[in-house]
mmCIF file of C-alpha atoms in Angstrom:
data_model
loop_
_atom_site.group_PDB
_atom_site.id
_atom_site.type_symbol
_atom_site.label_atom_id
_atom_site.label_comp_id
_atom_site.label_asym_id
_atom_site.label_seq_id
_atom_site.Cartn_x
_atom_site.Cartn_y
_atom_site.Cartn_z
ATOM 1 C CA MET A 1 -67.328 -11.252 -2.975
ATOM 2 C CA ILE A 2 -65.102 -13.633 -0.948
ATOM 3 C CA ASP A 3 -64.202 -15.404 -4.229
ATOM 4 C CA LYS A 4 -63.323 -12.086 -5.693
ATOM 5 C CA ILE A 5 -61.070 -11.339 -2.659
ATOM 6 C CA ARG A 6 -59.469 -14.815 -2.916
ATOM 7 C CA LYS A 7 -58.725 -14.289 -6.607
ATOM 8 C CA VAL A 8 -57.046 -10.929 -5.856
ATOM 9 C CA VAL A 9 -55.038 -12.500 -3.086
ATOM 10 C CA ALA A 10 -54.050 -15.408 -5.345
ATOM 11 C CA GLN A 11 -53.092 -12.998 -7.976
ATOM 12 C CA ALA A 12 -50.984 -10.902 -5.657
ATOM 13 C CA LYS A 13 -49.215 -14.002 -4.370
ATOM 14 C CA GLU A 14 -48.543 -15.113 -7.948
ATOM 15 C CA ASP A 15 -47.238 -11.728 -8.911
ATOM 16 C CA GLN A 16 -44.967 -11.682 -5.876
ATOM 17 C CA MET A 17 -43.651 -15.192 -6.642
ATOM 18 C CA ASN A 18 -42.962 -14.180 -10.175
ATOM 19 C CA ALA A 19 -41.157 -11.011 -8.875
ATOM 20 C CA VAL A 20 -39.113 -13.217 -6.515
ATOM 21 C CA GLU A 21 -38.297 -15.593 -9.373
ATOM 22 C CA LYS A 22 -37.169 -12.727 -11.499
ATOM 23 C CA ARG A 23 -34.970 -11.297 -8.692
ATOM 24 C CA ILE A 24 -33.398 -14.738 -8.170
ATOM 25 C CA THR A 25 -32.697 -15.028 -11.963
ATOM 26 C CA SER A 26 -31.162 -11.554 -11.831
ATOM 27 C CA LEU A 27 -28.943 -12.474 -8.773
ATOM 28 C CA LYS A 28 -27.839 -15.712 -10.617
ATOM 29 C CA ALA A 29 -26.852 -13.748 -13.610
ATOM 30 C CA ARG A 30 -24.962 -11.192 -11.576
ATOM 31 C CA ALA A 31 -23.167 -14.107 -9.853
ATOM 32 C CA VAL A 32 -22.195 -15.479 -13.286
ATOM 33 C CA LEU A 33 -20.947 -12.045 -14.283
ATOM 34 C CA MET A 34 -18.961 -11.524 -10.951
ATOM 35 C CA GLU A 35 -17.375 -15.014 -11.458
ATOM 36 C CA SER A 36 -16.275 -14.074 -15.043
ATOM 37 C CA ILE A 37 -14.786 -10.792 -13.650
ATOM 38 C CA VAL A 38 -13.009 -12.520 -10.865
ATOM 39 C CA GLN A 39 -11.574 -15.074 -13.284
ATOM 40 C CA ASP A 40 -10.370 -12.144 -15.548
ATOM 41 C CA VAL A 41 -8.779 -10.397 -12.552
ATOM 42 C CA LYS A 42 -7.015 -13.574 -11.573
ATOM 43 C CA GLU A 43 -5.672 -14.076 -15.092
ATOM 44 C CA GLY A 44 -4.590 -10.551 -15.105
ATOM 45 C CA ALA A 45 -2.931 -10.857 -11.872
ATOM 46 C CA GLY A 46 -1.113 -13.841 -12.972
ATOM 47 C CA LYS A 47 0.224 -12.052 -16.139
ATOM 48 C CA PHE A 48 1.173 -9.148 -13.869
ATOM 49 C CA LYS A 49 2.956 -11.525 -11.488
ATOM 50 C CA GLY A 50 4.868 -13.024 -14.364
ATOM 51 C CA ARG A 51 6.009 -9.603 -15.567
ATOM 52 C CA LEU A 52 6.861 -8.476 -12.079
ATOM 53 C CA ASP A 53 9.089 -11.698 -11.663
ATOM 54 C CA ARG A 54 10.663 -10.957 -14.978
ATOM 55 C CA TYR A 55 11.406 -7.269 -13.995
ATOM 56 C CA SER A 56 12.681 -8.319 -10.668
ATOM 57 C CA ASP A 57 15.120 -10.664 -12.421
ATOM 58 C CA GLU A 58 16.204 -7.815 -14.625
ATOM 59 C CA VAL A 59 16.759 -5.589 -11.711
ATOM 60 C CA ASP A 60 18.882 -8.212 -9.983
ATOM 61 C CA ASP A 61 20.951 -8.453 -13.175
ATOM 62 C CA LEU A 62 21.333 -4.701 -13.230
ATOM 63 C CA HIS A 63 22.476 -4.747 -9.552
ATOM 64 C CA GLU A 64 25.046 -7.292 -10.460
ATOM 65 C CA ARG A 65 26.435 -5.250 -13.248
ATOM 66 C CA ILE A 66 26.434 -2.092 -11.147
ATOM 67 C CA ASP A 67 28.425 -4.035 -8.488
ATOM 68 C CA LYS A 68 30.920 -5.194 -11.148
ATOM 69 C CA VAL A 69 31.343 -1.635 -12.452
ATOM 70 C CA ASN A 70 31.765 -0.305 -9.008
ATOM 71 C CA LYS A 71 34.412 -2.921 -8.343
ATOM 72 C CA TRP A 72 36.147 -1.997 -11.588
ATOM 73 C CA LEU A 73 35.982 1.635 -10.723
ATOM 74 C CA GLY A 74 37.505 0.960 -7.266
ATOM 75 C CA ASP A 75 40.286 -1.136 -8.837
ATOM 76 C CA ALA A 76 40.960 1.649 -11.366
ATOM 77 C CA HIS A 77 41.003 4.297 -8.644
ATOM 78 C CA GLU A 78 43.527 2.295 -6.706
ATOM 79 C CA LYS A 79 45.780 1.880 -9.781
ATOM 80 C CA VAL A 80 45.572 5.705 -10.433
ATOM 81 C CA GLU A 81 46.540 6.377 -6.868
ATOM 82 C CA PHE A 82 49.445 3.882 -6.978
ATOM 83 C CA LEU A 83 50.639 5.579 -10.477
ATOM 84 C CA MET A 84 50.257 9.057 -8.864
ATOM 85 C CA ASP A 85 52.260 7.943 -5.819
ATOM 86 C CA MET A 86 55.004 6.446 -8.168
ATOM 87 C CA GLU A 87 54.930 9.693 -10.153
ATOM 88 C CA ASP A 88 55.495 11.723 -6.959
ATOM 89 C CA LYS A 89 58.368 9.501 -5.959
ATOM 90 C CA LYS A 90 60.105 10.049 -9.312
ATOM 91 C CA VAL A 91 59.991 13.807 -8.903
#
């Protein structure tokens, strides 16, 4: 009877160890998957940062162009005012 109990206990311990080993294997597989996902996210973030930098440069260029156009419009406005003043003086 004691031998039978010992066999059952031994089998239970073995089953428990097998379950623990399966869980460890499962966790290792998850860790590998998570590492892969993290790497993909890092690569995606790098690509996004590259695009963001490029867009930022384009926005800076557009601001420079807008500043030039605003200056040109300001100069044109001054010339129009000058010509209007000259026209008023002629009349």
